[in-house]
Amino acid sequence: MALKGIQVLEIAGLAPAPFCGMILADFGAKVIRIDKAPGTDFEDNFVSHGKLSVGLNLKHPDGVEVFKKLTKTSDVIIEPFRAGVMEKLGLGPKTLLQLNKGLIYARLSGYGQEGSLSQKAGHDINFLSYSGVLSMLGPHNSGPLPPSNLLADFGGGGLICALGILLALYDKSKHGLGQVVDCSMTRGAAYLASWLFRSHHSPLWGQSRGQNMLDGGCYFYKTYKTKDDKWMAVGALEKKFYDNLLIGLRLSAEEVPQFSEFDSANKIISDRFKMHSQAHWINVFKDLDACVSPVLSIDEAAKLDHNVMQNSFVKSCDVNAPVPSPEPRLSLTPSHSRSSQSRPPIVGEHTLNELKILGYSEDEIHALAKRNAVFFAYGNSKL
């Protein structure tokens, strides 16, 4: 595994930071989630498989000291707070990089470490709104609509943060020095949309939201409902694909010429798709290279022959459902697929073992637990 031997401290937070840690764990890193006491906060376990959990009270001086000791033996820290929170705890990058000059200190926040918004709370929809991206998303006859919390939280946040960590680790391999990775979900979402920003004033995006070629405003690049209330996705942009689309629909170029008037062409194609079931259209287009595909549910995608053959999904023991396998796939150092199948840790499950690895004695661990500086999975009294 590519990241075997890398130790990561992930301070518990919501979706973006856990997703970043999940990526690193999937590719072999030892990821230790630093948790608060059980029940004191929402625990995002949906992307915490393959990790360890150490319960620390970072508002207690002794908890801070334990964290500093962990830092000395770690390669990466991921912190998910607003600007200045870690500094108030005495755990800012200036302090920790003095303890470990090779430390990669990843800061994953909504708005970055500086500027008028850096202290402001927010969620994916807010980061998208400030990035300019949200204004381009959604149908033209309603308000802007985010695609769940995928773009800012996971794409512009967790994924780009993981990229930043890997870049910093590569740079460290040259000279041994760590650095701060400042990842703003607002900036990250905008960066993901670089193509949209750069093409915004081209003919592709000359209209308002939802009326352009690639955002639902083009009748040969959208979804169509079938007779059984399912959907087909059409992406027949190029002429050769559009010609095959018409062949599959048994329509002529005279009836629906490419780049004809939207409303009339949309109605003709929509009415044609409604004549038959999704299964019928799957069969029609299976051998026609028209960029036409069924819109599958999550469960259907996991059962698709192609995805089964590629092991695109694995069964997870914690949600009792298929979950995506790690991507990308490396030929020499593949990901840890079992990581995706394992359960998330119980808060404080690995506190005792990790403290022993740090060199704490049983008596010292008992004392830390009594002072509520550290926490264990089944309560400090059961140590």
mmCIF file of C-alpha atoms in Angstrom:
data_model
loop_
_atom_site.group_PDB
_atom_site.id
_atom_site.type_symbol
_atom_site.label_atom_id
_atom_site.label_comp_id
_atom_site.label_asym_id
_atom_site.label_seq_id
_atom_site.Cartn_x
_atom_site.Cartn_y
_atom_site.Cartn_z
ATOM 1 C CA MET A 1 0.000 0.000 0.000
ATOM 2 C CA ALA A 2 1.341 3.379 -1.034
ATOM 3 C CA LEU A 3 0.944 5.089 2.358
ATOM 4 C CA LYS A 4 2.040 2.224 4.592
ATOM 5 C CA GLY A 5 4.167 3.615 7.428
ATOM 6 C CA ILE A 6 2.501 7.042 7.394
ATOM 7 C CA GLN A 7 0.766 7.995 10.657
ATOM 8 C CA VAL A 8 -2.052 10.533 10.548
ATOM 9 C CA LEU A 9 -3.799 12.307 13.420
ATOM 10 C CA GLU A 10 -7.309 13.271 12.339
ATOM 11 C CA ILE A 11 -9.097 15.541 14.789
ATOM 12 C CA ALA A 12 -12.734 14.432 14.738
ATOM 13 C CA GLY A 13 -15.084 16.593 12.724
ATOM 14 C CA LEU A 14 -17.864 16.406 10.171
ATOM 15 C CA ALA A 15 -17.754 15.040 6.633
ATOM 16 C CA PRO A 16 -14.769 16.760 4.908
ATOM 17 C CA ALA A 17 -11.960 15.922 7.361
ATOM 18 C CA PRO A 18 -13.151 12.327 7.960
ATOM 19 C CA PHE A 19 -13.331 11.823 4.183
ATOM 20 C CA CYS A 20 -9.773 13.106 3.818
ATOM 21 C CA GLY A 21 -8.650 10.699 6.545
ATOM 22 C CA MET A 22 -10.600 7.873 4.907
ATOM 23 C CA ILE A 23 -8.702 8.335 1.642
ATOM 24 C CA LEU A 24 -5.368 8.138 3.446
ATOM 25 C CA ALA A 25 -6.488 5.077 5.449
ATOM 26 C CA ASP A 26 -7.727 3.320 2.314
ATOM 27 C CA PHE A 27 -4.230 3.576 0.861
ATOM 28 C CA GLY A 28 -2.446 2.229 3.910
ATOM 29 C CA ALA A 29 -1.900 5.107 6.330
ATOM 30 C CA LYS A 30 -2.429 4.518 10.032
ATOM 31 C CA VAL A 31 -5.129 7.083 10.800
ATOM 32 C CA ILE A 32 -5.797 7.870 14.460
ATOM 33 C CA ARG A 33 -9.004 9.808 14.983
ATOM 34 C CA ILE A 34 -8.775 12.124 17.994
ATOM 35 C CA ASP A 35 -12.207 12.017 19.600
ATOM 36 C CA LYS A 36 -13.929 13.958 22.330
ATOM 37 C CA ALA A 37 -15.634 12.115 25.184
ATOM 38 C CA PRO A 38 -18.376 9.765 23.890
ATOM 39 C CA GLY A 39 -21.725 11.494 23.443
ATOM 40 C CA THR A 40 -20.381 15.056 23.646
ATOM 41 C CA ASP A 41 -20.684 15.733 19.923
ATOM 42 C CA PHE A 42 -22.024 14.286 16.682
ATOM 43 C CA GLU A 43 -19.849 11.404 15.543
ATOM 44 C CA ASP A 44 -19.438 11.130 11.767
ATOM 45 C CA ASN A 45 -18.805 7.412 11.367
ATOM 46 C CA PHE A 46 -19.907 7.103 7.750
ATOM 47 C CA VAL A 47 -16.366 7.589 6.418
ATOM 48 C CA SER A 48 -14.384 6.403 9.446
ATOM 49 C CA HIS A 49 -13.760 2.765 8.526
ATOM 50 C CA GLY A 50 -10.193 1.566 8.826
ATOM 51 C CA LYS A 51 -9.277 4.122 11.495
ATOM 52 C CA LEU A 52 -8.292 3.979 15.153
ATOM 53 C CA SER A 53 -9.881 6.136 17.858
ATOM 54 C CA VAL A 54 -8.083 7.824 20.731
ATOM 55 C CA GLY A 55 -10.232 9.782 23.183
ATOM 56 C CA LEU A 56 -8.537 13.019 24.260
ATOM 57 C CA ASN A 57 -9.752 16.100 26.084
ATOM 58 C CA LEU A 58 -7.909 18.843 24.225
ATOM 59 C CA LYS A 59 -9.208 21.432 26.686
ATOM 60 C CA HIS A 60 -7.301 19.716 29.496
ATOM 61 C CA PRO A 61 -3.552 20.471 29.781
ATOM 62 C CA ASP A 62 -2.763 16.770 30.153
ATOM 63 C CA GLY A 63 -4.802 15.942 27.060
ATOM 64 C CA VAL A 64 -2.863 18.588 25.154
ATOM 65 C CA GLU A 65 0.415 17.024 26.293
ATOM 66 C CA VAL A 66 -0.684 13.580 25.110
ATOM 67 C CA PHE A 67 -1.567 15.089 21.737
ATOM 68 C CA LYS A 68 1.862 16.704 21.523
ATOM 69 C CA LYS A 69 3.492 13.343 22.188
ATOM 70 C CA LEU A 70 1.402 11.788 19.423
ATOM 71 C CA THR A 71 2.488 14.616 17.141
ATOM 72 C CA LYS A 72 6.152 13.762 17.629
ATOM 73 C CA THR A 73 5.616 10.297 16.130
ATOM 74 C CA SER A 74 3.158 11.323 13.400
ATOM 75 C CA ASP A 75 3.576 12.465 9.816
ATOM 76 C CA VAL A 76 0.292 14.304 9.286
ATOM 77 C CA ILE A 77 -2.327 16.230 11.269
ATOM 78 C CA ILE A 78 -5.767 17.000 9.834
ATOM 79 C CA GLU A 79 -7.690 19.665 11.746
ATOM 80 C CA PRO A 80 -11.227 20.736 10.756
ATOM 81 C CA PHE A 81 -11.773 23.946 12.739
ATOM 82 C CA ARG A 82 -12.212 27.603 11.949
ATOM 83 C CA ALA A 83 -9.094 29.750 11.913
ATOM 84 C CA GLY A 84 -7.474 30.203 15.325
ATOM 85 C CA VAL A 85 -9.128 27.346 17.229
ATOM 86 C CA MET A 86 -6.014 25.177 17.330
ATOM 87 C CA GLU A 87 -3.890 28.158 18.362
ATOM 88 C CA LYS A 88 -6.215 28.756 21.327
ATOM 89 C CA LEU A 89 -5.634 25.152 22.381
ATOM 90 C CA GLY A 90 -1.891 25.681 22.181
ATOM 91 C CA LEU A 91 -1.704 23.291 19.237
ATOM 92 C CA GLY A 92 -1.185 25.617 16.293
ATOM 93 C CA PRO A 93 1.304 24.830 13.532
ATOM 94 C CA LYS A 94 4.041 27.065 14.936
ATOM 95 C CA THR A 95 4.001 25.051 18.165
ATOM 96 C CA LEU A 96 3.736 21.586 16.646
ATOM 97 C CA LEU A 97 6.222 22.099 13.815
ATOM 98 C CA GLN A 98 8.802 22.959 16.469
ATOM 99 C CA LEU A 99 8.170 19.536 18.013
ATOM 100 C CA ASN A 100 8.279 17.733 14.669
ATOM 101 C CA LYS A 101 9.906 19.555 11.759
ATOM 102 C CA GLY A 102 8.688 16.927 9.323
ATOM 103 C CA LEU A 103 5.012 17.321 10.272
ATOM 104 C CA ILE A 104 2.422 17.977 7.565
ATOM 105 C CA TYR A 105 -0.188 20.206 9.221
ATOM 106 C CA ALA A 106 -3.388 20.139 7.140
ATOM 107 C CA ARG A 107 -5.992 22.789 7.952
ATOM 108 C CA LEU A 108 -9.377 22.062 6.395
ATOM 109 C CA SER A 109 -11.809 24.932 6.894
ATOM 110 C CA GLY A 110 -14.699 26.600 5.133
ATOM 111 C CA TYR A 111 -13.053 29.884 4.273
ATOM 112 C CA GLY A 112 -9.328 29.512 4.928
ATOM 113 C CA GLN A 113 -7.120 30.940 7.653
ATOM 114 C CA GLU A 114 -7.335 34.629 6.748
ATOM 115 C CA GLY A 115 -9.906 37.131 5.538
ATOM 116 C CA SER A 116 -13.244 38.536 6.678
ATOM 117 C CA LEU A 117 -15.040 35.171 6.456
ATOM 118 C CA SER A 118 -12.407 33.064 8.225
ATOM 119 C CA GLN A 119 -14.290 33.157 11.552
ATOM 120 C CA LYS A 120 -17.708 32.567 10.013
ATOM 121 C CA ALA A 121 -19.639 29.309 10.375
ATOM 122 C CA GLY A 122 -20.883 27.556 7.271
ATOM 123 C CA HIS A 123 -21.772 24.359 5.468
ATOM 124 C CA ASP A 124 -21.335 23.074 1.924
ATOM 125 C CA ILE A 125 -24.146 25.247 0.540
ATOM 126 C CA ASN A 126 -22.563 28.392 2.034
ATOM 127 C CA PHE A 127 -19.100 27.603 0.705
ATOM 128 C CA LEU A 128 -20.601 26.979 -2.733
ATOM 129 C CA SER A 129 -22.519 30.247 -2.576
ATOM 130 C CA TYR A 130 -19.415 32.300 -1.763
ATOM 131 C CA SER A 131 -17.367 30.487 -4.418
ATOM 132 C CA GLY A 132 -19.709 31.524 -7.232
ATOM 133 C CA VAL A 133 -20.340 27.897 -8.151
ATOM 134 C CA LEU A 134 -23.827 27.636 -6.641
ATOM 135 C CA SER A 135 -25.125 30.361 -8.962
ATOM 136 C CA MET A 136 -24.484 27.999 -11.900
ATOM 137 C CA LEU A 137 -26.259 24.942 -10.453
ATOM 138 C CA GLY A 138 -29.912 23.953 -10.725
ATOM 139 C CA PRO A 139 -32.831 24.291 -13.146
ATOM 140 C CA HIS A 140 -33.615 27.643 -14.741
ATOM 141 C CA ASN A 141 -37.149 27.813 -13.359
ATOM 142 C CA SER A 142 -36.177 27.584 -9.675
ATOM 143 C CA GLY A 143 -33.470 28.724 -7.296
ATOM 144 C CA PRO A 144 -29.853 27.521 -7.296
ATOM 145 C CA LEU A 145 -29.651 23.915 -6.135
ATOM 146 C CA PRO A 146 -26.563 22.187 -4.679
ATOM 147 C CA PRO A 147 -25.842 18.537 -5.612
ATOM 148 C CA SER A 148 -26.090 17.251 -2.046
ATOM 149 C CA ASN A 149 -22.882 18.241 -0.222
ATOM 150 C CA LEU A 150 -20.528 16.658 -2.722
ATOM 151 C CA LEU A 151 -18.786 19.658 -4.264
ATOM 152 C CA ALA A 152 -17.492 21.727 -1.336
ATOM 153 C CA ASP A 153 -17.392 19.208 1.522
ATOM 154 C CA PHE A 154 -16.016 16.215 -0.321
ATOM 155 C CA GLY A 155 -14.593 17.433 -3.640
ATOM 156 C CA GLY A 156 -13.297 20.903 -2.796
ATOM 157 C CA GLY A 157 -12.665 19.936 0.825
ATOM 158 C CA GLY A 158 -11.688 16.387 1.718
ATOM 159 C CA LEU A 159 -10.355 15.297 -1.667
ATOM 160 C CA ILE A 160 -8.308 18.423 -2.330
ATOM 161 C CA CYS A 161 -6.995 18.333 1.236
ATOM 162 C CA ALA A 162 -5.808 14.757 0.657
ATOM 163 C CA LEU A 163 -4.101 15.937 -2.536
ATOM 164 C CA GLY A 164 -2.396 18.723 -0.594
ATOM 165 C CA ILE A 165 -1.166 16.251 2.021
ATOM 166 C CA LEU A 166 0.266 13.954 -0.655
ATOM 167 C CA LEU A 167 2.011 16.893 -2.346
ATOM 168 C CA ALA A 168 3.497 17.948 0.994
ATOM 169 C CA LEU A 169 4.631 14.385 1.735
ATOM 170 C CA TYR A 170 6.337 14.224 -1.655
ATOM 171 C CA ASP A 171 8.049 17.550 -1.017
ATOM 172 C CA LYS A 172 9.125 16.317 2.426
ATOM 173 C CA SER A 173 10.810 13.328 0.776
ATOM 174 C CA LYS A 174 13.288 15.753 -0.836
ATOM 175 C CA HIS A 175 14.438 17.630 2.269
ATOM 176 C CA GLY A 176 12.682 16.211 5.330
ATOM 177 C CA LEU A 177 10.696 19.327 6.190
ATOM 178 C CA GLY A 178 6.949 19.461 6.757
ATOM 179 C CA GLN A 179 4.642 22.387 6.043
ATOM 180 C CA VAL A 180 1.134 23.754 6.512
ATOM 181 C CA VAL A 181 -1.554 22.734 4.006
ATOM 182 C CA ASP A 182 -4.269 25.413 4.047
ATOM 183 C CA CYS A 183 -7.383 23.993 2.387
ATOM 184 C CA SER A 184 -10.447 26.234 2.058
ATOM 185 C CA MET A 185 -13.618 24.511 0.904
ATOM 186 C CA THR A 186 -14.724 27.741 -0.766
ATOM 187 C CA ARG A 187 -11.518 28.013 -2.763
ATOM 188 C CA GLY A 188 -11.520 24.264 -3.368
ATOM 189 C CA ALA A 189 -15.045 24.292 -4.796
ATOM 190 C CA ALA A 190 -14.076 27.134 -7.127
ATOM 191 C CA TYR A 191 -10.953 25.253 -8.208
ATOM 192 C CA LEU A 192 -13.030 22.164 -9.016
ATOM 193 C CA ALA A 193 -15.119 24.415 -11.247
ATOM 194 C CA SER A 194 -12.091 25.869 -13.083
ATOM 195 C CA TRP A 195 -13.419 24.678 -16.433
ATOM 196 C CA LEU A 196 -16.755 26.398 -15.784
ATOM 197 C CA PHE A 197 -15.075 29.659 -14.793
ATOM 198 C CA ARG A 198 -12.810 29.631 -17.838
ATOM 199 C CA SER A 199 -15.585 28.726 -20.276
ATOM 200 C CA HIS A 200 -18.304 30.822 -18.660
ATOM 201 C CA HIS A 201 -18.376 33.476 -21.374
ATOM 202 C CA SER A 202 -18.121 31.024 -24.261
ATOM 203 C CA PRO A 203 -21.156 29.889 -26.308
ATOM 204 C CA LEU A 204 -21.357 26.821 -24.037
ATOM 205 C CA TRP A 205 -22.495 29.021 -21.151
ATOM 206 C CA GLY A 206 -24.102 31.983 -22.844
ATOM 207 C CA GLN A 207 -27.462 31.562 -21.134
ATOM 208 C CA SER A 208 -28.665 31.706 -17.556
ATOM 209 C CA ARG A 209 -28.509 28.727 -15.172
ATOM 210 C CA GLY A 210 -30.162 25.561 -16.493
ATOM 211 C CA GLN A 211 -30.362 26.787 -20.088
ATOM 212 C CA ASN A 212 -26.909 25.868 -21.356
ATOM 213 C CA MET A 213 -25.595 22.876 -23.251
ATOM 214 C CA LEU A 214 -24.251 20.966 -20.235
ATOM 215 C CA ASP A 215 -26.602 21.964 -17.418
ATOM 216 C CA GLY A 216 -29.967 20.695 -18.638
ATOM 217 C CA GLY A 217 -30.648 23.275 -21.307
ATOM 218 C CA CYS A 218 -29.834 21.001 -24.239
ATOM 219 C CA TYR A 219 -32.211 18.246 -25.362
ATOM 220 C CA PHE A 220 -29.365 15.892 -26.320
ATOM 221 C CA TYR A 221 -27.620 16.277 -22.942
ATOM 222 C CA LYS A 222 -30.174 15.631 -20.218
ATOM 223 C CA THR A 223 -32.286 12.913 -18.601
ATOM 224 C CA TYR A 224 -35.605 11.561 -19.847
ATOM 225 C CA LYS A 225 -38.346 9.718 -17.985
ATOM 226 C CA THR A 226 -39.381 6.272 -19.238
ATOM 227 C CA LYS A 227 -42.779 4.579 -19.264
ATOM 228 C CA ASP A 228 -42.104 2.903 -15.897
ATOM 229 C CA ASP A 229 -41.116 6.198 -14.228
ATOM 230 C CA LYS A 230 -37.404 5.488 -14.404
ATOM 231 C CA TRP A 231 -34.847 7.577 -16.238
ATOM 232 C CA MET A 232 -32.360 7.460 -19.099
ATOM 233 C CA ALA A 233 -29.336 9.765 -19.381
ATOM 234 C CA VAL A 234 -28.510 11.176 -22.814
ATOM 235 C CA GLY A 235 -25.098 12.690 -23.570
ATOM 236 C CA ALA A 236 -25.125 12.667 -27.373
ATOM 237 C CA LEU A 237 -23.064 15.819 -27.896
ATOM 238 C CA GLU A 238 -21.057 14.801 -30.948
ATOM 239 C CA LYS A 239 -22.811 14.279 -34.289
ATOM 240 C CA LYS A 240 -21.928 10.573 -34.527
ATOM 241 C CA PHE A 241 -23.527 9.948 -31.133
ATOM 242 C CA TYR A 242 -26.533 12.104 -31.958
ATOM 243 C CA ASP A 243 -27.082 10.171 -35.180
ATOM 244 C CA ASN A 244 -27.059 6.913 -33.193
ATOM 245 C CA LEU A 245 -29.440 8.417 -30.644
ATOM 246 C CA LEU A 246 -31.931 9.057 -33.427
ATOM 247 C CA ILE A 247 -31.435 5.525 -34.770
ATOM 248 C CA GLY A 248 -32.241 4.079 -31.348
ATOM 249 C CA LEU A 249 -35.289 6.307 -30.967
ATOM 250 C CA ARG A 250 -36.395 5.600 -34.557
ATOM 251 C CA LEU A 251 -36.425 9.277 -35.391
ATOM 252 C CA SER A 252 -34.983 11.034 -38.427
ATOM 253 C CA ALA A 253 -32.673 14.030 -38.614
ATOM 254 C CA GLU A 254 -35.458 15.795 -40.505
ATOM 255 C CA GLU A 255 -37.797 15.314 -37.549
ATOM 256 C CA VAL A 256 -35.243 16.341 -34.923
ATOM 257 C CA PRO A 257 -32.169 17.993 -36.439
ATOM 258 C CA GLN A 258 -29.284 18.547 -34.050
ATOM 259 C CA PHE A 259 -29.293 22.081 -32.602
ATOM 260 C CA SER A 260 -32.943 22.563 -33.497
ATOM 261 C CA GLU A 261 -35.400 24.544 -31.373
ATOM 262 C CA PHE A 262 -35.219 23.246 -27.793
ATOM 263 C CA ASP A 263 -38.859 22.980 -26.747
ATOM 264 C CA SER A 264 -40.113 21.128 -29.810
ATOM 265 C CA ALA A 265 -37.115 18.749 -29.972
ATOM 266 C CA ASN A 266 -37.266 18.122 -26.241
ATOM 267 C CA LYS A 267 -40.952 17.195 -26.464
ATOM 268 C CA ILE A 268 -40.424 14.798 -29.375
ATOM 269 C CA ILE A 269 -37.579 12.957 -27.622
ATOM 270 C CA SER A 270 -39.330 13.030 -24.254
ATOM 271 C CA ASP A 271 -42.507 11.553 -25.724
ATOM 272 C CA ARG A 272 -40.490 8.828 -27.437
ATOM 273 C CA PHE A 273 -38.720 7.749 -24.237
ATOM 274 C CA LYS A 274 -42.076 7.624 -22.410
ATOM 275 C CA MET A 275 -43.342 5.024 -24.881
ATOM 276 C CA HIS A 276 -41.255 2.213 -23.363
ATOM 277 C CA SER A 277 -39.711 1.024 -20.110
ATOM 278 C CA GLN A 278 -36.150 1.670 -19.007
ATOM 279 C CA ALA A 279 -35.333 -2.005 -19.634
ATOM 280 C CA HIS A 280 -36.496 -1.610 -23.234
ATOM 281 C CA TRP A 281 -34.223 1.380 -23.805
ATOM 282 C CA ILE A 282 -31.271 -0.345 -22.139
ATOM 283 C CA ASN A 283 -31.678 -3.151 -24.662
ATOM 284 C CA VAL A 284 -32.046 -0.728 -27.575
ATOM 285 C CA PHE A 285 -28.877 1.188 -26.782
ATOM 286 C CA LYS A 286 -26.668 -1.625 -25.485
ATOM 287 C CA ASP A 287 -25.007 -2.028 -28.902
ATOM 288 C CA LEU A 288 -25.500 1.545 -30.135
ATOM 289 C CA ASP A 289 -22.650 3.942 -29.382
ATOM 290 C CA ALA A 290 -24.901 6.882 -28.565
ATOM 291 C CA CYS A 291 -23.823 7.888 -25.033
ATOM 292 C CA VAL A 292 -27.204 6.814 -23.668
ATOM 293 C CA SER A 293 -27.361 5.046 -20.303
ATOM 294 C CA PRO A 294 -29.829 4.148 -17.553
ATOM 295 C CA VAL A 295 -29.940 6.253 -14.404
ATOM 296 C CA LEU A 296 -29.296 3.573 -11.793
ATOM 297 C CA SER A 297 -30.109 3.702 -8.114
ATOM 298 C CA ILE A 298 -27.300 3.083 -5.633
ATOM 299 C CA ASP A 299 -28.454 -0.507 -5.174
ATOM 300 C CA GLU A 300 -28.757 -1.077 -8.926
ATOM 301 C CA ALA A 301 -25.269 0.313 -9.547
ATOM 302 C CA ALA A 302 -23.774 -2.176 -7.084
ATOM 303 C CA LYS A 303 -25.426 -5.070 -8.959
ATOM 304 C CA LEU A 304 -24.501 -3.974 -12.482
ATOM 305 C CA ASP A 305 -22.443 -6.717 -14.177
ATOM 306 C CA HIS A 306 -19.683 -4.305 -15.184
ATOM 307 C CA ASN A 307 -19.334 -2.951 -11.644
ATOM 308 C CA VAL A 308 -19.447 -6.445 -10.135
ATOM 309 C CA MET A 309 -16.685 -7.606 -12.489
ATOM 310 C CA GLN A 310 -14.513 -4.641 -11.493
ATOM 311 C CA ASN A 311 -15.294 -4.949 -7.772
ATOM 312 C CA SER A 312 -16.423 -1.343 -7.882
ATOM 313 C CA PHE A 313 -18.355 -1.866 -4.660
ATOM 314 C CA VAL A 314 -17.658 -3.939 -1.557
ATOM 315 C CA LYS A 315 -19.995 -4.975 1.228
ATOM 316 C CA SER A 316 -19.641 -2.889 4.364
ATOM 317 C CA CYS A 317 -20.244 -4.491 7.735
ATOM 318 C CA ASP A 318 -21.299 -1.260 9.450
ATOM 319 C CA VAL A 319 -24.040 -0.084 7.065
ATOM 320 C CA ASN A 320 -24.949 -3.560 5.716
ATOM 321 C CA ALA A 321 -24.868 -2.263 2.166
ATOM 322 C CA PRO A 322 -22.435 -2.001 -0.738
ATOM 323 C CA VAL A 323 -19.980 0.901 -0.564
ATOM 324 C CA PRO A 324 -17.511 2.145 -3.194
ATOM 325 C CA SER A 325 -14.070 0.580 -3.376
ATOM 326 C CA PRO A 326 -11.105 2.965 -3.053
ATOM 327 C CA GLU A 327 -9.985 4.834 -6.157
ATOM 328 C CA PRO A 328 -7.695 5.116 -8.041
ATOM 329 C CA ARG A 329 -6.256 1.641 -8.474
ATOM 330 C CA LEU A 330 -2.484 1.338 -8.310
ATOM 331 C CA SER A 331 -0.811 -1.666 -9.942
ATOM 332 C CA LEU A 332 2.196 -1.887 -7.615
ATOM 333 C CA THR A 333 0.776 -0.543 -4.338
ATOM 334 C CA PRO A 334 -2.993 -1.185 -4.374
ATOM 335 C CA SER A 335 -5.391 0.230 -1.825
ATOM 336 C CA HIS A 336 -6.518 -1.605 1.278
ATOM 337 C CA SER A 337 -9.938 -2.845 0.109
ATOM 338 C CA ARG A 338 -10.654 -4.442 3.471
ATOM 339 C CA SER A 339 -10.493 -0.978 4.982
ATOM 340 C CA SER A 340 -13.727 -0.128 3.155
ATOM 341 C CA GLN A 341 -15.377 -3.220 4.605
ATOM 342 C CA SER A 342 -14.314 -2.741 8.223
ATOM 343 C CA ARG A 343 -16.453 -1.071 10.861
ATOM 344 C CA PRO A 344 -15.689 2.426 12.158
ATOM 345 C CA PRO A 345 -14.000 2.604 15.564
ATOM 346 C CA ILE A 346 -15.837 3.078 18.824
ATOM 347 C CA VAL A 347 -14.867 6.396 20.406
ATOM 348 C CA GLY A 348 -11.823 5.764 22.592
ATOM 349 C CA GLU A 349 -11.456 2.152 21.465
ATOM 350 C CA HIS A 350 -7.697 2.411 20.925
ATOM 351 C CA THR A 351 -6.778 4.945 23.605
ATOM 352 C CA LEU A 352 -5.167 2.439 25.950
ATOM 353 C CA ASN A 353 -3.036 0.755 23.303
ATOM 354 C CA GLU A 354 -1.842 3.994 21.715
ATOM 355 C CA LEU A 355 -0.895 5.465 25.107
ATOM 356 C CA LYS A 356 1.144 2.352 25.831
ATOM 357 C CA ILE A 357 2.883 2.731 22.470
ATOM 358 C CA LEU A 358 3.782 6.279 23.519
ATOM 359 C CA GLY A 359 5.402 4.862 26.652
ATOM 360 C CA TYR A 360 2.783 5.684 29.284
ATOM 361 C CA SER A 361 2.656 3.262 32.222
ATOM 362 C CA GLU A 362 -0.565 1.724 33.581
ATOM 363 C CA ASP A 363 -0.431 4.078 36.580
ATOM 364 C CA GLU A 364 0.045 7.135 34.377
ATOM 365 C CA ILE A 365 -2.851 6.085 32.164
ATOM 366 C CA HIS A 366 -5.090 5.580 35.226
ATOM 367 C CA ALA A 367 -4.144 9.057 36.433
ATOM 368 C CA LEU A 368 -4.928 10.645 33.055
ATOM 369 C CA ALA A 369 -8.298 8.888 32.980
ATOM 370 C CA LYS A 370 -9.172 10.045 36.515
ATOM 371 C CA ARG A 371 -8.474 13.643 35.485
ATOM 372 C CA ASN A 372 -10.673 13.177 32.385
ATOM 373 C CA ALA A 373 -7.757 14.023 30.125
ATOM 374 C CA VAL A 374 -8.247 10.794 28.158
ATOM 375 C CA PHE A 375 -11.285 8.649 27.404
ATOM 376 C CA PHE A 376 -11.911 4.968 26.734
ATOM 377 C CA ALA A 377 -14.564 3.192 24.716
ATOM 378 C CA TYR A 378 -16.510 1.792 27.649
ATOM 379 C CA GLY A 379 -15.967 4.519 30.211
ATOM 380 C CA ASN A 380 -12.950 5.527 32.246
ATOM 381 C CA SER A 381 -14.134 3.571 35.276
ATOM 382 C CA LYS A 382 -13.789 0.295 33.316
ATOM 383 C CA LEU A 383 -10.118 0.723 32.520
#
